């Protein structure tokens, strides 16, 4: 059986992600988290210095690694460009649909210094995560299949539309009609692929 403190820590992280997804990052306080997890705030502060430290560790330990693993499932850098991009998009979308709290933290992280702080704290450099995707893009650029651009530009062009579609998907869950159907998603992916081809 697992030690009780490890179970408590997992519960705290799971509850934190739920609060972020349902109420927003700005509404997550250590006191609220402690109350929801049925622990004292002191229990949380034994492991984490403050809210920022908690969020950095939550992002890296709970979200980033799981997201990378899901995105890279059955993906190979040697794939044909269109096939590879479709696989990455499908994998990412499936992960987000099944992990809305993780998606919410990633979205908040994109618009705050959280990601940079997380990367600096763990000394994470470009390519430490998602290196097969970097290799995939390099191979396709070298072969003249796609335009040569910096990795940051590829990331923006390839994944920002997918994130926006995911936003729309979640927004439509509370509406009478889902706009982001499988066909819409596939058509958008095709448009992104065509935009990068030489």
PDB file of C-alpha atoms in Angstrom:
ATOM      1  CA  UNK A   1       0.000   0.000   0.000  1.00  0.00           C
ATOM      2  CA  UNK A   2       1.181   3.524  -0.739  1.00  0.00           C
ATOM      3  CA  UNK A   3       2.276   5.837   2.048  1.00  0.00           C
ATOM      4  CA  UNK A   4      -0.553   8.068   3.233  1.00  0.00           C
ATOM      5  CA  UNK A   5       1.356  11.324   2.591  1.00  0.00           C
ATOM      6  CA  UNK A   6       1.839  10.367  -1.074  1.00  0.00           C
ATOM      7  CA  UNK A   7      -1.895   9.784  -1.431  1.00  0.00           C
ATOM      8  CA  UNK A   8      -2.549  13.175   0.197  1.00  0.00           C
ATOM      9  CA  UNK A   9      -0.159  14.883  -2.203  1.00  0.00           C
ATOM     10  CA  UNK A  10      -1.858  13.288  -5.219  1.00  0.00           C
ATOM     11  CA  UNK A  11      -5.268  14.343  -3.901  1.00  0.00           C
ATOM     12  CA  UNK A  12      -4.048  17.918  -3.407  1.00  0.00           C
ATOM     13  CA  UNK A  13      -2.757  18.086  -6.991  1.00  0.00           C
ATOM     14  CA  UNK A  14      -5.931  16.570  -8.455  1.00  0.00           C
ATOM     15  CA  UNK A  15      -8.141  18.969  -6.501  1.00  0.00           C
ATOM     16  CA  UNK A  16      -5.974  21.937  -7.513  1.00  0.00           C
ATOM     17  CA  UNK A  17      -6.408  21.071 -11.193  1.00  0.00           C
ATOM     18  CA  UNK A  18     -10.187  20.786 -10.688  1.00  0.00           C
ATOM     19  CA  UNK A  19     -10.366  24.209  -9.005  1.00  0.00           C
ATOM     20  CA  UNK A  20      -8.292  25.770 -11.807  1.00  0.00           C
ATOM     21  CA  UNK A  21     -10.521  24.217 -14.487  1.00  0.00           C
ATOM     22  CA  UNK A  22     -13.805  25.160 -12.797  1.00  0.00           C
ATOM     23  CA  UNK A  23     -13.013  28.506 -11.167  1.00  0.00           C
ATOM     24  CA  UNK A  24      -9.840  29.806 -12.804  1.00  0.00           C
ATOM     25  CA  UNK A  25      -6.276  30.072 -11.643  1.00  0.00           C
ATOM     26  CA  UNK A  26      -6.938  33.415  -9.965  1.00  0.00           C
ATOM     27  CA  UNK A  27      -9.450  31.726  -7.641  1.00  0.00           C
ATOM     28  CA  UNK A  28      -7.025  29.084  -6.434  1.00  0.00           C
ATOM     29  CA  UNK A  29      -5.676  29.912  -2.998  1.00  0.00           C
ATOM     30  CA  UNK A  30      -3.705  27.645  -0.733  1.00  0.00           C
ATOM     31  CA  UNK A  31      -6.403  28.011   1.931  1.00  0.00           C
ATOM     32  CA  UNK A  32      -9.172  27.031  -0.502  1.00  0.00           C
ATOM     33  CA  UNK A  33      -7.084  24.117  -1.733  1.00  0.00           C
ATOM     34  CA  UNK A  34      -6.346  22.918   1.784  1.00  0.00           C
ATOM     35  CA  UNK A  35     -10.038  23.069   2.716  1.00  0.00           C
ATOM     36  CA  UNK A  36     -11.115  21.195  -0.431  1.00  0.00           C
ATOM     37  CA  UNK A  37      -8.428  18.544   0.127  1.00  0.00           C
ATOM     38  CA  UNK A  38      -9.352  18.273   3.819  1.00  0.00           C
ATOM     39  CA  UNK A  39      -5.825  19.074   5.017  1.00  0.00           C
ATOM     40  CA  UNK A  40      -4.341  21.996   6.893  1.00  0.00           C
ATOM     41  CA  UNK A  41      -2.621  24.735   4.851  1.00  0.00           C
ATOM     42  CA  UNK A  42       0.546  23.881   6.779  1.00  0.00           C
ATOM     43  CA  UNK A  43       0.510  20.424   5.140  1.00  0.00           C
ATOM     44  CA  UNK A  44       0.746  22.084   1.724  1.00  0.00           C
ATOM     45  CA  UNK A  45       3.439  24.536   2.818  1.00  0.00           C
ATOM     46  CA  UNK A  46       5.654  21.692   4.042  1.00  0.00           C
ATOM     47  CA  UNK A  47       6.163  20.654   0.409  1.00  0.00           C
ATOM     48  CA  UNK A  48       5.693  23.978  -1.425  1.00  0.00           C
ATOM     49  CA  UNK A  49       7.087  27.434  -0.654  1.00  0.00           C
ATOM     50  CA  UNK A  50       4.066  29.332  -1.970  1.00  0.00           C
ATOM     51  CA  UNK A  51       1.326  29.247  -4.597  1.00  0.00           C
ATOM     52  CA  UNK A  52       3.758  29.971  -7.441  1.00  0.00           C
ATOM     53  CA  UNK A  53       6.082  27.155  -6.369  1.00  0.00           C
ATOM     54  CA  UNK A  54       3.081  24.828  -6.158  1.00  0.00           C
ATOM     55  CA  UNK A  55       1.858  25.786  -9.643  1.00  0.00           C
ATOM     56  CA  UNK A  56       5.307  25.373 -11.219  1.00  0.00           C
ATOM     57  CA  UNK A  57       5.647  21.881  -9.770  1.00  0.00           C
ATOM     58  CA  UNK A  58       2.046  21.018 -10.625  1.00  0.00           C
ATOM     59  CA  UNK A  59       2.579  22.087 -14.229  1.00  0.00           C
ATOM     60  CA  UNK A  60       5.805  20.124 -14.729  1.00  0.00           C
ATOM     61  CA  UNK A  61       5.037  17.045 -12.645  1.00  0.00           C
ATOM     62  CA  UNK A  62       1.361  16.556 -13.447  1.00  0.00           C
ATOM     63  CA  UNK A  63       0.709  18.199 -16.793  1.00  0.00           C
ATOM     64  CA  UNK A  64       3.740  18.582 -19.047  1.00  0.00           C
ATOM     65  CA  UNK A  65       5.010  15.009 -18.843  1.00  0.00           C
ATOM     66  CA  UNK A  66       1.551  13.476 -19.289  1.00  0.00           C
ATOM     67  CA  UNK A  67       0.832  15.788 -22.219  1.00  0.00           C
ATOM     68  CA  UNK A  68       4.130  14.930 -23.918  1.00  0.00           C
ATOM     69  CA  UNK A  69       3.505  11.205 -23.512  1.00  0.00           C
ATOM     70  CA  UNK A  70      -0.009  11.488 -24.936  1.00  0.00           C
ATOM     71  CA  UNK A  71       1.002  13.703 -27.874  1.00  0.00           C
ATOM     72  CA  UNK A  72       3.848  11.404 -28.921  1.00  0.00           C
ATOM     73  CA  UNK A  73       1.790   8.198 -28.824  1.00  0.00           C
ATOM     74  CA  UNK A  74       2.381   6.280 -32.087  1.00  0.00           C
ATOM     75  CA  UNK A  75       4.201   9.311 -33.536  1.00  0.00           C
ATOM     76  CA  UNK A  76       7.569   8.959 -35.300  1.00  0.00           C
ATOM     77  CA  UNK A  77       9.828  11.784 -36.537  1.00  0.00           C
ATOM     78  CA  UNK A  78      10.178   9.965 -39.874  1.00  0.00           C
ATOM     79  CA  UNK A  79       6.447  10.156 -40.643  1.00  0.00           C
ATOM     80  CA  UNK A  80       5.228  11.872 -43.807  1.00  0.00           C
ATOM     81  CA  UNK A  81       4.552  15.503 -42.844  1.00  0.00           C
ATOM     82  CA  UNK A  82       0.750  15.488 -43.218  1.00  0.00           C
ATOM     83  CA  UNK A  83       0.423  12.129 -41.446  1.00  0.00           C
ATOM     84  CA  UNK A  84       2.649  13.297 -38.574  1.00  0.00           C
ATOM     85  CA  UNK A  85       0.786  16.564 -38.027  1.00  0.00           C
ATOM     86  CA  UNK A  86      -2.580  14.782 -38.079  1.00  0.00           C
ATOM     87  CA  UNK A  87      -1.302  12.292 -35.498  1.00  0.00           C
ATOM     88  CA  UNK A  88       0.000  15.092 -33.226  1.00  0.00           C
ATOM     89  CA  UNK A  89      -3.252  17.033 -33.452  1.00  0.00           C
ATOM     90  CA  UNK A  90      -5.421  13.965 -32.847  1.00  0.00           C
ATOM     91  CA  UNK A  91      -3.304  12.895 -29.870  1.00  0.00           C
ATOM     92  CA  UNK A  92      -3.271  16.372 -28.319  1.00  0.00           C
ATOM     93  CA  UNK A  93      -7.008  16.881 -28.793  1.00  0.00           C
ATOM     94  CA  UNK A  94      -7.818  13.480 -27.282  1.00  0.00           C
ATOM     95  CA  UNK A  95      -5.596  14.260 -24.270  1.00  0.00           C
ATOM     96  CA  UNK A  96      -7.247  17.642 -23.691  1.00  0.00           C
ATOM     97  CA  UNK A  97     -10.797  16.311 -24.070  1.00  0.00           C
ATOM     98  CA  UNK A  98     -10.021  13.710 -21.395  1.00  0.00           C
ATOM     99  CA  UNK A  99      -7.995  16.071 -19.168  1.00  0.00           C
ATOM    100  CA  UNK A 100      -9.772  19.414 -19.100  1.00  0.00           C
ATOM    101  CA  UNK A 101      -8.108  20.509 -15.836  1.00  0.00           C
ATOM    102  CA  UNK A 102      -4.656  19.942 -17.362  1.00  0.00           C
ATOM    103  CA  UNK A 103      -5.736  21.923 -20.415  1.00  0.00           C
ATOM    104  CA  UNK A 104      -6.908  24.775 -18.202  1.00  0.00           C
ATOM    105  CA  UNK A 105      -3.539  24.954 -16.426  1.00  0.00           C
ATOM    106  CA  UNK A 106      -1.701  24.935 -19.763  1.00  0.00           C
ATOM    107  CA  UNK A 107      -3.883  27.780 -21.026  1.00  0.00           C
ATOM    108  CA  UNK A 108      -3.252  29.855 -17.905  1.00  0.00           C
ATOM    109  CA  UNK A 109       0.430  29.069 -18.139  1.00  0.00           C
ATOM    110  CA  UNK A 110       0.618  30.386 -21.706  1.00  0.00           C
ATOM    111  CA  UNK A 111      -0.596  33.830 -20.664  1.00  0.00           C
ATOM    112  CA  UNK A 112       1.457  34.139 -17.485  1.00  0.00           C
ATOM    113  CA  UNK A 113       5.120  33.857 -16.526  1.00  0.00           C
ATOM    114  CA  UNK A 114       4.343  30.390 -15.144  1.00  0.00           C
ATOM    115  CA  UNK A 115       5.825  28.430 -18.048  1.00  0.00           C
ATOM    116  CA  UNK A 116       9.065  30.391 -18.180  1.00  0.00           C
ATOM    117  CA  UNK A 117       9.425  30.118 -14.417  1.00  0.00           C
ATOM    118  CA  UNK A 118       8.796  26.368 -14.599  1.00  0.00           C
ATOM    119  CA  UNK A 119      11.375  25.907 -17.327  1.00  0.00           C
ATOM    120  CA  UNK A 120      13.973  28.012 -15.501  1.00  0.00           C
ATOM    121  CA  UNK A 121      13.429  26.272 -12.174  1.00  0.00           C
ATOM    122  CA  UNK A 122      13.985  22.834 -13.694  1.00  0.00           C
ATOM    123  CA  UNK A 123      16.598  24.100 -16.192  1.00  0.00           C
ATOM    124  CA  UNK A 124      14.424  22.871 -19.061  1.00  0.00           C
ATOM    125  CA  UNK A 125      15.792  23.922 -22.429  1.00  0.00           C
ATOM    126  CA  UNK A 126      14.263  23.967 -25.903  1.00  0.00           C
ATOM    127  CA  UNK A 127      14.089  20.370 -27.056  1.00  0.00           C
ATOM    128  CA  UNK A 128      14.135  18.739 -23.608  1.00  0.00           C
ATOM    129  CA  UNK A 129      10.447  18.030 -24.111  1.00  0.00           C
ATOM    130  CA  UNK A 130       8.888  17.053 -27.431  1.00  0.00           C
ATOM    131  CA  UNK A 131      12.275  16.410 -29.075  1.00  0.00           C
ATOM    132  CA  UNK A 132      10.721  13.922 -31.575  1.00  0.00           C
ATOM    133  CA  UNK A 133       8.526  16.779 -32.840  1.00  0.00           C
ATOM    134  CA  UNK A 134      11.559  19.047 -33.203  1.00  0.00           C
ATOM    135  CA  UNK A 135      13.318  16.288 -35.156  1.00  0.00           C
ATOM    136  CA  UNK A 136      10.214  15.744 -37.310  1.00  0.00           C
ATOM    137  CA  UNK A 137      10.127  19.425 -38.256  1.00  0.00           C
ATOM    138  CA  UNK A 138      13.875  19.563 -38.876  1.00  0.00           C
ATOM    139  CA  UNK A 139      13.725  16.513 -41.158  1.00  0.00           C
ATOM    140  CA  UNK A 140      10.849  17.965 -43.162  1.00  0.00           C
ATOM    141  CA  UNK A 141      12.485  21.382 -43.450  1.00  0.00           C
ATOM    142  CA  UNK A 142      15.798  19.819 -44.533  1.00  0.00           C
ATOM    143  CA  UNK A 143      14.010  17.704 -47.158  1.00  0.00           C
ATOM    144  CA  UNK A 144      12.337  20.844 -48.518  1.00  0.00           C
ATOM    145  CA  UNK A 145       8.831  19.621 -47.650  1.00  0.00           C
ATOM    146  CA  UNK A 146       8.055  22.629 -45.422  1.00  0.00           C
ATOM    147  CA  UNK A 147       9.334  26.176 -45.162  1.00  0.00           C
ATOM    148  CA  UNK A 148      12.342  26.706 -42.904  1.00  0.00           C
ATOM    149  CA  UNK A 149      11.277  28.577 -39.788  1.00  0.00           C
ATOM    150  CA  UNK A 150      12.428  28.767 -36.164  1.00  0.00           C
ATOM    151  CA  UNK A 151      11.005  26.058 -33.864  1.00  0.00           C
ATOM    152  CA  UNK A 152       9.004  28.735 -31.996  1.00  0.00           C
ATOM    153  CA  UNK A 153       7.305  29.739 -35.260  1.00  0.00           C
ATOM    154  CA  UNK A 154       6.485  26.125 -36.087  1.00  0.00           C
ATOM    155  CA  UNK A 155       4.994  25.685 -32.621  1.00  0.00           C
ATOM    156  CA  UNK A 156       2.812  28.786 -33.039  1.00  0.00           C
ATOM    157  CA  UNK A 157       1.634  27.852 -36.539  1.00  0.00           C
ATOM    158  CA  UNK A 158       1.052  24.160 -35.805  1.00  0.00           C
ATOM    159  CA  UNK A 159      -0.400  24.197 -32.317  1.00  0.00           C
ATOM    160  CA  UNK A 160      -2.044  27.573 -31.652  1.00  0.00           C
ATOM    161  CA  UNK A 161      -4.959  26.746 -33.987  1.00  0.00           C
ATOM    162  CA  UNK A 162      -5.401  23.379 -32.281  1.00  0.00           C
ATOM    163  CA  UNK A 163      -5.500  25.094 -28.860  1.00  0.00           C
ATOM    164  CA  UNK A 164      -8.097  27.581 -30.139  1.00  0.00           C
ATOM    165  CA  UNK A 165     -10.238  24.774 -31.549  1.00  0.00           C
ATOM    166  CA  UNK A 166     -10.015  23.027 -28.181  1.00  0.00           C
ATOM    167  CA  UNK A 167     -11.207  26.259 -26.515  1.00  0.00           C
ATOM    168  CA  UNK A 168     -14.158  26.341 -28.891  1.00  0.00           C
ATOM    169  CA  UNK A 169     -14.875  22.677 -28.237  1.00  0.00           C
ATOM    170  CA  UNK A 170     -15.068  23.246 -24.481  1.00  0.00           C
ATOM    171  CA  UNK A 171     -17.104  26.454 -24.896  1.00  0.00           C
ATOM    172  CA  UNK A 172     -19.617  24.565 -27.056  1.00  0.00           C
ATOM    173  CA  UNK A 173     -20.174  21.905 -24.400  1.00  0.00           C
ATOM    174  CA  UNK A 174     -22.515  24.391 -22.705  1.00  0.00           C
ATOM    175  CA  UNK A 175     -24.307  25.283 -25.931  1.00  0.00           C
ATOM    176  CA  UNK A 176     -27.017  23.435 -27.867  1.00  0.00           C
ATOM    177  CA  UNK A 177     -24.694  22.581 -30.779  1.00  0.00           C
ATOM    178  CA  UNK A 178     -21.059  21.431 -30.917  1.00  0.00           C
ATOM    179  CA  UNK A 179     -19.282  23.459 -33.590  1.00  0.00           C
ATOM    180  CA  UNK A 180     -15.943  21.626 -33.398  1.00  0.00           C
ATOM    181  CA  UNK A 181     -16.912  18.357 -35.042  1.00  0.00           C
ATOM    182  CA  UNK A 182     -14.425  15.745 -36.241  1.00  0.00           C
ATOM    183  CA  UNK A 183     -14.809  17.105 -39.778  1.00  0.00           C
ATOM    184  CA  UNK A 184     -14.178  20.724 -38.746  1.00  0.00           C
ATOM    185  CA  UNK A 185     -11.159  19.620 -36.753  1.00  0.00           C
ATOM    186  CA  UNK A 186      -9.761  17.593 -39.688  1.00  0.00           C
ATOM    187  CA  UNK A 187     -10.399  20.439 -42.171  1.00  0.00           C
ATOM    188  CA  UNK A 188      -8.583  22.912 -39.914  1.00  0.00           C
ATOM    189  CA  UNK A 189      -5.669  20.524 -39.544  1.00  0.00           C
ATOM    190  CA  UNK A 190      -5.475  20.202 -43.342  1.00  0.00           C
ATOM    191  CA  UNK A 191      -5.437  23.998 -43.687  1.00  0.00           C
ATOM    192  CA  UNK A 192      -2.532  24.276 -41.250  1.00  0.00           C
ATOM    193  CA  UNK A 193      -0.616  21.543 -43.089  1.00  0.00           C
ATOM    194  CA  UNK A 194      -1.130  23.258 -46.458  1.00  0.00           C
ATOM    195  CA  UNK A 195       0.039  26.565 -44.996  1.00  0.00           C
ATOM    196  CA  UNK A 196       3.431  25.111 -44.077  1.00  0.00           C
ATOM    197  CA  UNK A 197       4.086  23.080 -47.230  1.00  0.00           C
ATOM    198  CA  UNK A 198       6.581  24.531 -49.683  1.00  0.00           C
TER     199      UNK A 198
END
